[in-house]
Structures are given as structure tokens and as C-alpha cells.
mmCIF file of N, CA, C and O in Angstrom:
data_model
loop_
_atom_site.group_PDB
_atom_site.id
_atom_site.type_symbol
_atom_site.label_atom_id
_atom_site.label_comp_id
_atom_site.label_asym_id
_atom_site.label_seq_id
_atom_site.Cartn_x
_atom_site.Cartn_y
_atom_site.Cartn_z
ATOM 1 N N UNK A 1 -17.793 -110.014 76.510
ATOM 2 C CA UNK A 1 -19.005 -110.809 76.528
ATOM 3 C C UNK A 1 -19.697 -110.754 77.885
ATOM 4 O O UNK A 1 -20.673 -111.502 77.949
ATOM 5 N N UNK A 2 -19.401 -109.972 79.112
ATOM 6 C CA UNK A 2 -19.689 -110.036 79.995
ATOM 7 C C UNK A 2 -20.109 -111.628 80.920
ATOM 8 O O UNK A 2 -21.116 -111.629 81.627
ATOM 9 N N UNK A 3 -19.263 -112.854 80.813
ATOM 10 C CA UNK A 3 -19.514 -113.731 81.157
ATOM 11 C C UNK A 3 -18.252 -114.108 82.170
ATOM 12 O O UNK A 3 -17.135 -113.613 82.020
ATOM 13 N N UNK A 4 -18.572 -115.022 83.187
ATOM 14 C CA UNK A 4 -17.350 -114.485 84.450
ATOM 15 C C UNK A 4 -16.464 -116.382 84.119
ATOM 16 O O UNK A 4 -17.094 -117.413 83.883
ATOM 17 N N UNK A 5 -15.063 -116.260 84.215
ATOM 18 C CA UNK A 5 -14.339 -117.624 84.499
ATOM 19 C C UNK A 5 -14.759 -118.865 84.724
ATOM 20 O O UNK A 5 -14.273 -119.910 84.294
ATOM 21 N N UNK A 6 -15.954 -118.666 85.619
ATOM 22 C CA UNK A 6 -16.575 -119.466 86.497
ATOM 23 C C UNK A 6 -17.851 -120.289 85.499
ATOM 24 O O UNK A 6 -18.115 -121.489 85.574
ATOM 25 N N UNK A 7 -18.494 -119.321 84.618
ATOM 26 C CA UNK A 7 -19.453 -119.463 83.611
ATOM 27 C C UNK A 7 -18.569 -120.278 82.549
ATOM 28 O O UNK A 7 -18.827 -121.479 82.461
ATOM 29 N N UNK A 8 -17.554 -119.756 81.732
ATOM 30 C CA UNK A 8 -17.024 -120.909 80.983
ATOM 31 C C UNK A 8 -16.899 -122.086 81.155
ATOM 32 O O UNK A 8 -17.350 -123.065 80.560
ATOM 33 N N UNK A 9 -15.917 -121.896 82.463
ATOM 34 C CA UNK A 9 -15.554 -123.209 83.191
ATOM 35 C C UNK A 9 -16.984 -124.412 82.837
ATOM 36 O O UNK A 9 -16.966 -125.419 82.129
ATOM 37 N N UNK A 10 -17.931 -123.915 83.505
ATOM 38 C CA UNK A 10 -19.328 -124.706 83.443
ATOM 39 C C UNK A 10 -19.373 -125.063 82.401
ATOM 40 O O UNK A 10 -19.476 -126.270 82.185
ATOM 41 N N UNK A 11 -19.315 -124.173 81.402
ATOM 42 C CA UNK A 11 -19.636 -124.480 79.650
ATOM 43 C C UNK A 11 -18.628 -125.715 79.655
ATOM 44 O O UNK A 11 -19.146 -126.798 79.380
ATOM 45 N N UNK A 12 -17.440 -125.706 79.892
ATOM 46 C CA UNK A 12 -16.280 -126.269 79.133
ATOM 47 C C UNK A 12 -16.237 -127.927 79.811
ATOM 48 O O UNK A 12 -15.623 -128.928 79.440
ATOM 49 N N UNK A 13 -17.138 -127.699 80.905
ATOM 50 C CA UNK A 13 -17.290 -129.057 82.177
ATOM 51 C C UNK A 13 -18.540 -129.906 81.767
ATOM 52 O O UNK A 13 -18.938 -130.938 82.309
ATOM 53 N N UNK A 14 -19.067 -129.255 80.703
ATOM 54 C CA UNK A 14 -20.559 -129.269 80.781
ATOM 55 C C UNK A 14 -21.493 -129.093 81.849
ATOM 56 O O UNK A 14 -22.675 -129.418 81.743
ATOM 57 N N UNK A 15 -20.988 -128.583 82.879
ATOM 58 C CA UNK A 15 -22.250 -128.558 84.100
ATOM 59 C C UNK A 15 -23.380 -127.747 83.652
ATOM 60 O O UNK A 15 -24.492 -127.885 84.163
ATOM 61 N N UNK A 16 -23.118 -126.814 82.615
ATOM 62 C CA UNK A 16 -24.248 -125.553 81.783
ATOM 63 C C UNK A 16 -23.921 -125.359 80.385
ATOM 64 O O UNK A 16 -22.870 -125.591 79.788
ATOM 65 N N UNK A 17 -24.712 -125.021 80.093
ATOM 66 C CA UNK A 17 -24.705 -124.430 78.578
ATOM 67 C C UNK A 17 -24.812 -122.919 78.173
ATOM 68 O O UNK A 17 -25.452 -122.141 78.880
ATOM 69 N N UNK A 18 -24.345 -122.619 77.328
ATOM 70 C CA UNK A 18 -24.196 -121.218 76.994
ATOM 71 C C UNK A 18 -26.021 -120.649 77.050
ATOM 72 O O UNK A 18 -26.691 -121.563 76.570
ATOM 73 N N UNK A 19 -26.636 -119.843 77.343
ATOM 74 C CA UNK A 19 -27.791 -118.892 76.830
ATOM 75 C C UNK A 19 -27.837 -118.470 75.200
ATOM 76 O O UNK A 19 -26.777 -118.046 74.739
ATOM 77 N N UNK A 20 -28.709 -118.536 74.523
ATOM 78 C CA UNK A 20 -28.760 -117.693 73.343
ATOM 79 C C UNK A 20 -27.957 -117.177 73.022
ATOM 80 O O UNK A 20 -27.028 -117.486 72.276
ATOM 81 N N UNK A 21 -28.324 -115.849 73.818
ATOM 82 C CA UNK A 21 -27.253 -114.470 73.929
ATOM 83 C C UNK A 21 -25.961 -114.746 73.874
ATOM 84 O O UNK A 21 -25.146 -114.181 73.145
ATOM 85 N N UNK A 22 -25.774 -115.512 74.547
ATOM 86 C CA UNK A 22 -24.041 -115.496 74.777
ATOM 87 C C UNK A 22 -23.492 -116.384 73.474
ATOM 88 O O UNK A 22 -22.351 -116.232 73.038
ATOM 89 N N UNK A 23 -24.468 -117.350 72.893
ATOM 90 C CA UNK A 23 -23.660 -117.578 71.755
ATOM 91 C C UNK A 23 -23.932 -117.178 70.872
ATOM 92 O O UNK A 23 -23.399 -117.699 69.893
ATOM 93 N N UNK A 24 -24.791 -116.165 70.645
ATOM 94 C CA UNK A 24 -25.110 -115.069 69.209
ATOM 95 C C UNK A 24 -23.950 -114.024 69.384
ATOM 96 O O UNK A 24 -23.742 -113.213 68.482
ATOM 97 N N UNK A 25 -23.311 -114.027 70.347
ATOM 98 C CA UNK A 25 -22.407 -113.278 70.789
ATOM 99 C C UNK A 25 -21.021 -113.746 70.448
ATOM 100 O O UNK A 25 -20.123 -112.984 70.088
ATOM 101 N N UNK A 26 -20.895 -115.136 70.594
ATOM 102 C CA UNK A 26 -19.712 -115.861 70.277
ATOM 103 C C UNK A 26 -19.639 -116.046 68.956
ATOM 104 O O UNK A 26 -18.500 -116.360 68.611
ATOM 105 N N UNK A 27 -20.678 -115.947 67.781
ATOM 106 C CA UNK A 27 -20.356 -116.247 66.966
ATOM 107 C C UNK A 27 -20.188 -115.310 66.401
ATOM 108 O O UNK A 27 -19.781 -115.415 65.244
ATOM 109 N N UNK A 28 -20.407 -114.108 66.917
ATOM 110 C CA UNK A 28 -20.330 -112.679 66.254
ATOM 111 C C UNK A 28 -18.618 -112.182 66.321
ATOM 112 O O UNK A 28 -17.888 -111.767 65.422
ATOM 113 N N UNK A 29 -18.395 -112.383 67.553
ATOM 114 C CA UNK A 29 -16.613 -112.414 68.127
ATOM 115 C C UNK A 29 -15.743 -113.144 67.280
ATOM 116 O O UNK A 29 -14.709 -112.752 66.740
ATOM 117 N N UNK A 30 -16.471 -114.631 67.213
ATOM 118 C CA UNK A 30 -15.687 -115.389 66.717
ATOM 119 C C UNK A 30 -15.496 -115.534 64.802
ATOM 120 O O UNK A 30 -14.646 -116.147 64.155
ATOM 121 N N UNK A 31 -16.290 -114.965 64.489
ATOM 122 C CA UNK A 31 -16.854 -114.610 63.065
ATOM 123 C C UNK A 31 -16.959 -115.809 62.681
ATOM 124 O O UNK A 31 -15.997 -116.321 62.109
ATOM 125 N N UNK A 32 -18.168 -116.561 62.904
ATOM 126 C CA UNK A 32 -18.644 -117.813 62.735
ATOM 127 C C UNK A 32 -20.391 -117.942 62.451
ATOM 128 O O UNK A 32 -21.144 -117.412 63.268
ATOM 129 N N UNK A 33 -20.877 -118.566 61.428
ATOM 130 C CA UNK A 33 -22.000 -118.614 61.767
ATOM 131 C C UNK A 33 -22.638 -119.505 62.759
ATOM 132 O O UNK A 33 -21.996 -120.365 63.361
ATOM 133 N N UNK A 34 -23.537 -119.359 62.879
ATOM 134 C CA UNK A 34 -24.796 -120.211 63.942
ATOM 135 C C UNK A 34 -24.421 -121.725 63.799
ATOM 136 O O UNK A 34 -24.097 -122.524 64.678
ATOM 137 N N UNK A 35 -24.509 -121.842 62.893
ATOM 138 C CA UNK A 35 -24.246 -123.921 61.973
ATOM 139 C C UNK A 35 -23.221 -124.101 62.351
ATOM 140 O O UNK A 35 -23.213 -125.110 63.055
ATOM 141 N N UNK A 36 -22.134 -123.578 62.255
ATOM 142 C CA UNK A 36 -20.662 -123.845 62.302
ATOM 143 C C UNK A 36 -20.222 -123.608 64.110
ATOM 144 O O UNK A 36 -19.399 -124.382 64.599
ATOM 145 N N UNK A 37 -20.757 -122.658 64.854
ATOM 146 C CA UNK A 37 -20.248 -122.565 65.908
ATOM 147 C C UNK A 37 -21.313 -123.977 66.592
ATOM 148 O O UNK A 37 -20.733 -124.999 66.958
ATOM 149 N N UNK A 38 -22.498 -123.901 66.672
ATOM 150 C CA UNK A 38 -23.134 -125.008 67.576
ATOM 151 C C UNK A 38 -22.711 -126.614 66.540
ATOM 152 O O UNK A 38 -22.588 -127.499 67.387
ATOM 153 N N UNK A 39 -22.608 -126.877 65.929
ATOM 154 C CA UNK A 39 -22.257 -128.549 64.954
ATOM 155 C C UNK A 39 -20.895 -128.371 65.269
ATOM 156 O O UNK A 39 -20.626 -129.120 66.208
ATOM 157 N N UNK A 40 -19.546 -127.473 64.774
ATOM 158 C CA UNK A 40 -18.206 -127.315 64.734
ATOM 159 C C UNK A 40 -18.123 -128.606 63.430
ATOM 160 O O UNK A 40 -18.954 -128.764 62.535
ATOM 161 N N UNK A 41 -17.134 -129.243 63.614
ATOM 162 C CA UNK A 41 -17.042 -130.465 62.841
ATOM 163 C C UNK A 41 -17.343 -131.859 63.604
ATOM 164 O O UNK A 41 -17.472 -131.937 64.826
ATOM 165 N N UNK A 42 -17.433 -132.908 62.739
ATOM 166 C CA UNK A 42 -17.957 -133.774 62.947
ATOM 167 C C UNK A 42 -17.336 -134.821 63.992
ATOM 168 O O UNK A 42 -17.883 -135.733 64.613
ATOM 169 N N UNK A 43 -16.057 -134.395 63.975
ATOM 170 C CA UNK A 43 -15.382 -135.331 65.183
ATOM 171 C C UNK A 43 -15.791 -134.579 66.686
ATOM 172 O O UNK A 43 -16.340 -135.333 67.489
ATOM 173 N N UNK A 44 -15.599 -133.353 67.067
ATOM 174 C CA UNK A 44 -15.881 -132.620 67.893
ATOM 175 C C UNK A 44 -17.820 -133.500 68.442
ATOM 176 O O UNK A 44 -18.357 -134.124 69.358
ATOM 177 N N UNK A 45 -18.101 -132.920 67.103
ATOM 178 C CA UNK A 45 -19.397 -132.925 67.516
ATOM 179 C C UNK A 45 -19.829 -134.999 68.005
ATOM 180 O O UNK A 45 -20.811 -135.308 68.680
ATOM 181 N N UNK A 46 -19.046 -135.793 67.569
ATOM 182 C CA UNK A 46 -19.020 -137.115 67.977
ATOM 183 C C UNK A 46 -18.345 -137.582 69.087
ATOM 184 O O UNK A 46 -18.395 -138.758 69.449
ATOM 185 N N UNK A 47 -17.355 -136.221 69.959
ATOM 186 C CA UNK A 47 -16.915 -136.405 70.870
ATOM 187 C C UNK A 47 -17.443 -136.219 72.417
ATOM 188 O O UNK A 47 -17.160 -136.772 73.480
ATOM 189 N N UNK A 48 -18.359 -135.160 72.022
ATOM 190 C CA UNK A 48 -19.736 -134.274 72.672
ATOM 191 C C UNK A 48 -20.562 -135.301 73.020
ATOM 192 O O UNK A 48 -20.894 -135.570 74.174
ATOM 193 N N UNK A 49 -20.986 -136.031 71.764
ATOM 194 C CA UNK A 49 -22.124 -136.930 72.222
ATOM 195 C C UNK A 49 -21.410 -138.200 73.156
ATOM 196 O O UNK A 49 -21.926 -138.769 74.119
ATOM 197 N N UNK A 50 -20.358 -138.395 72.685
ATOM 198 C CA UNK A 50 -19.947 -139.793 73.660
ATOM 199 C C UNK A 50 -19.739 -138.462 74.948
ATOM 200 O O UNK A 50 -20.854 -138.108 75.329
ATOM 201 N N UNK A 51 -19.347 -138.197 75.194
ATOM 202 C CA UNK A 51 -18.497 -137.553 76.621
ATOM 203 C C UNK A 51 -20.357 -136.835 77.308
ATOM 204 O O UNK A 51 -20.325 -136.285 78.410
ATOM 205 N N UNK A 52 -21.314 -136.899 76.802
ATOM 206 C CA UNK A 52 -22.582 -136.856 77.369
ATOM 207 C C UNK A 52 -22.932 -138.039 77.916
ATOM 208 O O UNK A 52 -23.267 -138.152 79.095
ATOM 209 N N UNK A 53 -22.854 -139.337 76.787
ATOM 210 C CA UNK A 53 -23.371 -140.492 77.486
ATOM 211 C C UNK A 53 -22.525 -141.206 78.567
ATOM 212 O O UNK A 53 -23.009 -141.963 79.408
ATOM 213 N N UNK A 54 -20.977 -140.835 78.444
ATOM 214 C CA UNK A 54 -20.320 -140.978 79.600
ATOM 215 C C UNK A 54 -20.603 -140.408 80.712
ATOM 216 O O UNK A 54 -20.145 -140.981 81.701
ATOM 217 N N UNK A 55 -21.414 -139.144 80.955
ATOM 218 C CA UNK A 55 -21.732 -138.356 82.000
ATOM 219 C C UNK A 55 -23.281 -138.858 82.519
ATOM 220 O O UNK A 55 -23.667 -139.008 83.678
ATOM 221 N N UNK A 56 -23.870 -139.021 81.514
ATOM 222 C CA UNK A 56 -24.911 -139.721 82.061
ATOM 223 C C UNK A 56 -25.056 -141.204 82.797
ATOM 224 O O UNK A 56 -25.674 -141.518 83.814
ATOM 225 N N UNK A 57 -24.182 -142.055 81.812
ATOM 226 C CA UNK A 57 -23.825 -143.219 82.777
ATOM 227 C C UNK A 57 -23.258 -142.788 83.792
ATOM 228 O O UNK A 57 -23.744 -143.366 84.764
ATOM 229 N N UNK A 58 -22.453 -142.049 84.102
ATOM 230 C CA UNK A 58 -21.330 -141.857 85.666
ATOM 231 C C UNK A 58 -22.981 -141.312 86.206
ATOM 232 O O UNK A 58 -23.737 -142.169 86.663
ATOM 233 N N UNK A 59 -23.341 -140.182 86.132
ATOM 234 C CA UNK A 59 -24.805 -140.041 87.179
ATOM 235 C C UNK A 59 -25.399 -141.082 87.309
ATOM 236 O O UNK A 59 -25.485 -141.245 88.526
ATOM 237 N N UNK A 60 -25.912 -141.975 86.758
ATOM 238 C CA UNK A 60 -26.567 -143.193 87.106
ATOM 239 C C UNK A 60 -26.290 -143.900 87.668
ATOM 240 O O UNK A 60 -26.955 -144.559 88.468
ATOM 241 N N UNK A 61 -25.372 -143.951 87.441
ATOM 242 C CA UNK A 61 -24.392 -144.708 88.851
ATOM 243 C C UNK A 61 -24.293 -144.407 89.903
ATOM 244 O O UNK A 61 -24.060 -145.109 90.886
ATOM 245 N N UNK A 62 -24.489 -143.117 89.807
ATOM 246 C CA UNK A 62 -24.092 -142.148 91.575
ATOM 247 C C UNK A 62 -25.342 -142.244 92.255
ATOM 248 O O UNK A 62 -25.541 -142.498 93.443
ATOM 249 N N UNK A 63 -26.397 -141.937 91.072
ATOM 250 C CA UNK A 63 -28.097 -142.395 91.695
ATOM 251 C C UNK A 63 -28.332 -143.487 92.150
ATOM 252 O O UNK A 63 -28.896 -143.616 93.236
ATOM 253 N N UNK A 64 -27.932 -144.540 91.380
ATOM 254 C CA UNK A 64 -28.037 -145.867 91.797
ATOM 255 C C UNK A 64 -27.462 -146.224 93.760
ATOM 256 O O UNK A 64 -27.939 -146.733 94.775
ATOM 257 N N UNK A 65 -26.388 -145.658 93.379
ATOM 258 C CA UNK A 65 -25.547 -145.754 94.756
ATOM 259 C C UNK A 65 -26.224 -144.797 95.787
ATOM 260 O O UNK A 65 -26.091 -145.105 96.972
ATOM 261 N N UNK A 66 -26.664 -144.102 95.597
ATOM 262 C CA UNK A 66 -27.421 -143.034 96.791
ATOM 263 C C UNK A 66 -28.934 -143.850 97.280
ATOM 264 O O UNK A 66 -29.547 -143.652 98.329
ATOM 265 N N UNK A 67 -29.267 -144.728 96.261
ATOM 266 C CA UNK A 67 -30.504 -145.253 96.397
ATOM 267 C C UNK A 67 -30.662 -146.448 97.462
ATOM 268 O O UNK A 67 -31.568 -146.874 98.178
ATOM 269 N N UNK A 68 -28.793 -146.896 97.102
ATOM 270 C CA UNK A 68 -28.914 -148.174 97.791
ATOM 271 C C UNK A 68 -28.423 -147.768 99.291
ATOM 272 O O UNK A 68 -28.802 -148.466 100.231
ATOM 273 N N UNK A 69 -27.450 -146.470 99.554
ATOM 274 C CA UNK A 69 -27.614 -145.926 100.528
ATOM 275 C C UNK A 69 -28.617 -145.697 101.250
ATOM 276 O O UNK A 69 -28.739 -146.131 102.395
ATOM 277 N N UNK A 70 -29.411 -145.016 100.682
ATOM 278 C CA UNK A 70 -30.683 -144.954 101.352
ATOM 279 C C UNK A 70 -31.385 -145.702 101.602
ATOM 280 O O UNK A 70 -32.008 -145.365 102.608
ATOM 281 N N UNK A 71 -31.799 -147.006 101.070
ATOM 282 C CA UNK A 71 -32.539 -147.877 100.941
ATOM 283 C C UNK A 71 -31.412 -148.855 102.415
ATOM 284 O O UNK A 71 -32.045 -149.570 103.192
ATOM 285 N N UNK A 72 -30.252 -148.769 102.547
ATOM 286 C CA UNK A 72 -29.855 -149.767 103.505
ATOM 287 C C UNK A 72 -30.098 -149.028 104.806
ATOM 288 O O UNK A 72 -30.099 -149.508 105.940
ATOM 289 N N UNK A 73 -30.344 -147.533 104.368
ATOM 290 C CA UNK A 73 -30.030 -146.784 105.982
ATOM 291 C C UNK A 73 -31.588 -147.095 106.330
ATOM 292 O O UNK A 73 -31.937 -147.678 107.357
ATOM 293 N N UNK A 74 -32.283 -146.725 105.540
ATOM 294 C CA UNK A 74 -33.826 -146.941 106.084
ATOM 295 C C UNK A 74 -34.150 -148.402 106.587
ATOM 296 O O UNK A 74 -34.975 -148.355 107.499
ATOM 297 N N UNK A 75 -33.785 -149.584 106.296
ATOM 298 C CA UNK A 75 -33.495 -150.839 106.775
ATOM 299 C C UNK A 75 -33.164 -150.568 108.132
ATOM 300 O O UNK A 75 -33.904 -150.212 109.048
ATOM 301 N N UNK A 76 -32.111 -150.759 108.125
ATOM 302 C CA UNK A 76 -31.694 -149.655 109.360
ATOM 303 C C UNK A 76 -32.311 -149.021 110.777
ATOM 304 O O UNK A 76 -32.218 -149.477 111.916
ATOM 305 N N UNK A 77 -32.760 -148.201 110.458
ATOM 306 C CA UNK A 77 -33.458 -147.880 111.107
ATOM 307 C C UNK A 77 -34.948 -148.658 111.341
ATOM 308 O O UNK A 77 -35.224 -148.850 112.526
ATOM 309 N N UNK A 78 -35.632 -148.981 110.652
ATOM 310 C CA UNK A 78 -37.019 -149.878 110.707
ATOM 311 C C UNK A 78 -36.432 -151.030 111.606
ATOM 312 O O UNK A 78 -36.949 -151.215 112.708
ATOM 313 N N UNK A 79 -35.483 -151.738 111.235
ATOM 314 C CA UNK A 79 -35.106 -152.867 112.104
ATOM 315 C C UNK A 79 -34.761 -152.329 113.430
ATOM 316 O O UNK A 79 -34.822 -153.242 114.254
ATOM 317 N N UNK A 80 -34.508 -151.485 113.829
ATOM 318 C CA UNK A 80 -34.309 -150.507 114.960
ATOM 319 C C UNK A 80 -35.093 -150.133 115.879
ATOM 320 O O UNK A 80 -35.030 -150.355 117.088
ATOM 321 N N UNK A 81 -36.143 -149.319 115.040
ATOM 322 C CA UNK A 81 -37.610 -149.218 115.501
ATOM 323 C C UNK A 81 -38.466 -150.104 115.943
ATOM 324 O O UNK A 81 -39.338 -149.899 116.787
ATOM 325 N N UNK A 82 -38.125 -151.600 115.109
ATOM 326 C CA UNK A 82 -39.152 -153.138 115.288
ATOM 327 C C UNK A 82 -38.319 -153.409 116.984
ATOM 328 O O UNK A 82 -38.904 -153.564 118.056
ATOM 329 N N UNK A 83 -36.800 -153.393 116.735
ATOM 330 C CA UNK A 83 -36.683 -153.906 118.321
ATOM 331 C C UNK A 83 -37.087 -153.169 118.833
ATOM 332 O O UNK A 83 -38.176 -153.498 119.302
ATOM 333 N N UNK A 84 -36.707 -151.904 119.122
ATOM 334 C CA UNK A 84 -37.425 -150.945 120.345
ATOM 335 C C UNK A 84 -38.978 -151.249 120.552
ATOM 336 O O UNK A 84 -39.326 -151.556 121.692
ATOM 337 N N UNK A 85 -39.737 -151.202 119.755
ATOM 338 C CA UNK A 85 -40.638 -151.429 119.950
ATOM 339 C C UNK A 85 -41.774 -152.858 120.261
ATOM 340 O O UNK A 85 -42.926 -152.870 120.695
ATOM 341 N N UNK A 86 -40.740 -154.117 119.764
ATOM 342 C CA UNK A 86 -40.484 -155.106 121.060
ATOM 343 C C UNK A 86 -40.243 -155.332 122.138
ATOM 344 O O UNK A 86 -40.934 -156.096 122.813
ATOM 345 N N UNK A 87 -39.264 -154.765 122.550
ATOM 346 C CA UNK A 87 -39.169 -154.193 123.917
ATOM 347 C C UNK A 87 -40.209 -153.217 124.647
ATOM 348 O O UNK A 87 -40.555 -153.197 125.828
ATOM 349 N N UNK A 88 -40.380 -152.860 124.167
ATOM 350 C CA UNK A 88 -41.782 -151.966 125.082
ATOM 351 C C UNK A 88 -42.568 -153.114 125.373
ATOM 352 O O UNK A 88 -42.805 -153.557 126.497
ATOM 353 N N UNK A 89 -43.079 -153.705 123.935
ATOM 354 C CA UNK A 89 -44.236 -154.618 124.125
ATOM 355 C C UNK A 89 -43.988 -155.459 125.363
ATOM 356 O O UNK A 89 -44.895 -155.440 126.195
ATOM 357 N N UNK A 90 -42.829 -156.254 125.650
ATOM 358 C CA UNK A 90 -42.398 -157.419 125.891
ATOM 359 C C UNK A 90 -41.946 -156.597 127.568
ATOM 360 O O UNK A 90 -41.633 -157.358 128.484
ATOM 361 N N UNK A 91 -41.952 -155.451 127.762
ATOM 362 C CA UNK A 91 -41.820 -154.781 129.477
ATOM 363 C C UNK A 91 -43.414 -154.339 129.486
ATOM 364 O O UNK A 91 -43.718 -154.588 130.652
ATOM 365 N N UNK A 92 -44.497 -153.871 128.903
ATOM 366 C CA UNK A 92 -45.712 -154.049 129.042
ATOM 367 C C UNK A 92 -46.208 -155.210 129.457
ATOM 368 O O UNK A 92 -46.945 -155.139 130.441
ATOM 369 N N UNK A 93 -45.978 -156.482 128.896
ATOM 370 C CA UNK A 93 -46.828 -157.500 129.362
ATOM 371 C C UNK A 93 -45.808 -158.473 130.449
ATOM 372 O O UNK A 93 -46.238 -159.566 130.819
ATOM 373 N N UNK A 94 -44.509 -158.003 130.892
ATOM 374 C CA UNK A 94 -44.027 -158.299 131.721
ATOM 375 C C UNK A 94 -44.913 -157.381 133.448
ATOM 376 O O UNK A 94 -44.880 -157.769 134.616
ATOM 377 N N UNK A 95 -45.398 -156.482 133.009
ATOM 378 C CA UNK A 95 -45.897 -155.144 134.287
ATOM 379 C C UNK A 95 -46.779 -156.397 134.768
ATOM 380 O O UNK A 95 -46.752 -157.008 135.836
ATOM 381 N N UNK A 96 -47.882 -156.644 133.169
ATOM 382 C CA UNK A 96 -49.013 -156.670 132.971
ATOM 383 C C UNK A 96 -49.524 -158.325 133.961
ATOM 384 O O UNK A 96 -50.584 -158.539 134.549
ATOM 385 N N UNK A 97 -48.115 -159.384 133.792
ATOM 386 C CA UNK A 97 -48.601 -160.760 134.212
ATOM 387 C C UNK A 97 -47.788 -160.574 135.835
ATOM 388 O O UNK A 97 -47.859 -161.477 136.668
#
């Protein structure tokens, strides 16, 4: 099938999905039609859909958490920036009186 370890793996992790090709190919190998290799049976195919929405909740979560990362680091820094830049003010009008 010309497809490398690394490519399954993905398939089998879900990080990717097969191309066309490669599963007009699998079902040709596997002597399966089209219906039967992408549906399989019905537990499979009910296991797919939960183990998606499990993957999608776990990303949402990871987004969520990167957001609030970000959102505390930028705090952060702005509160950072406000003192420094109090301080200038506050040695300016110290020159200044």
C-alpha cells in the first residue's frame, strides 16, 4: 500500500485519516466493500463516535487551559508595564518639582 508505520499509527491514534486512495486500496486488500470497511459494525462504529467526543472534550480542555495561561501571563505583564510606567511618571515629576 505504500503507506509508512508512522501513517497508520496516525490512522489508529486518530491524529489523521486515511486519503481515498488508501482506503479504495484497503478495501481492495482486504476484500471488503466501501459500506463495510468505512461503517464496520455497529459497536465499532459506536465506539469511534464516543472515543471522538472524548478527544474533543480532552482538546477543549487543553484550549481552555492555554487560554487561561495566556490570559494570566498577559495580566502579568500589563500589571508590570502599569508599575514601570508609574515609576517613570512619579521620577518625572519628582525632576520636575
Amino acid at each position: 500500500m505504500n503507506v509508512s508505520r508512522q501513517t497508520i499509527s496516525n490512522w489508529e491514534n486518530g491524529k489523521s485519516l486515511p486519503d481515498i486512495v488508501s482506503i479504495i486500496r484497503m478495501s481492495e486488500l482486504y476484500d471488503l466493500s466501501l459500506d463495510e470497511l468505512l461503517k464496520g459494525d455497529a459497536t465499532l462504529l459506536n465506539k469511534i463516535e464516543r472515543d471522538m467526543k472524548v478527544a474533543k472534550a480532552e482538546n477543549n480542555v487543553i484550549k481552555f487551559a492555554w487560554i487561561s495561561i495566556v490570559r494570566k501571563a498577559t495580566e502579568k505583564v500589563l500589571f508590570a508595564y502599569k508599575l514601570t510606567q508609574n515609576k517613570v511618571h512619579q521620577s518625572t515629576l519628582r525632576h520636575c518639582i
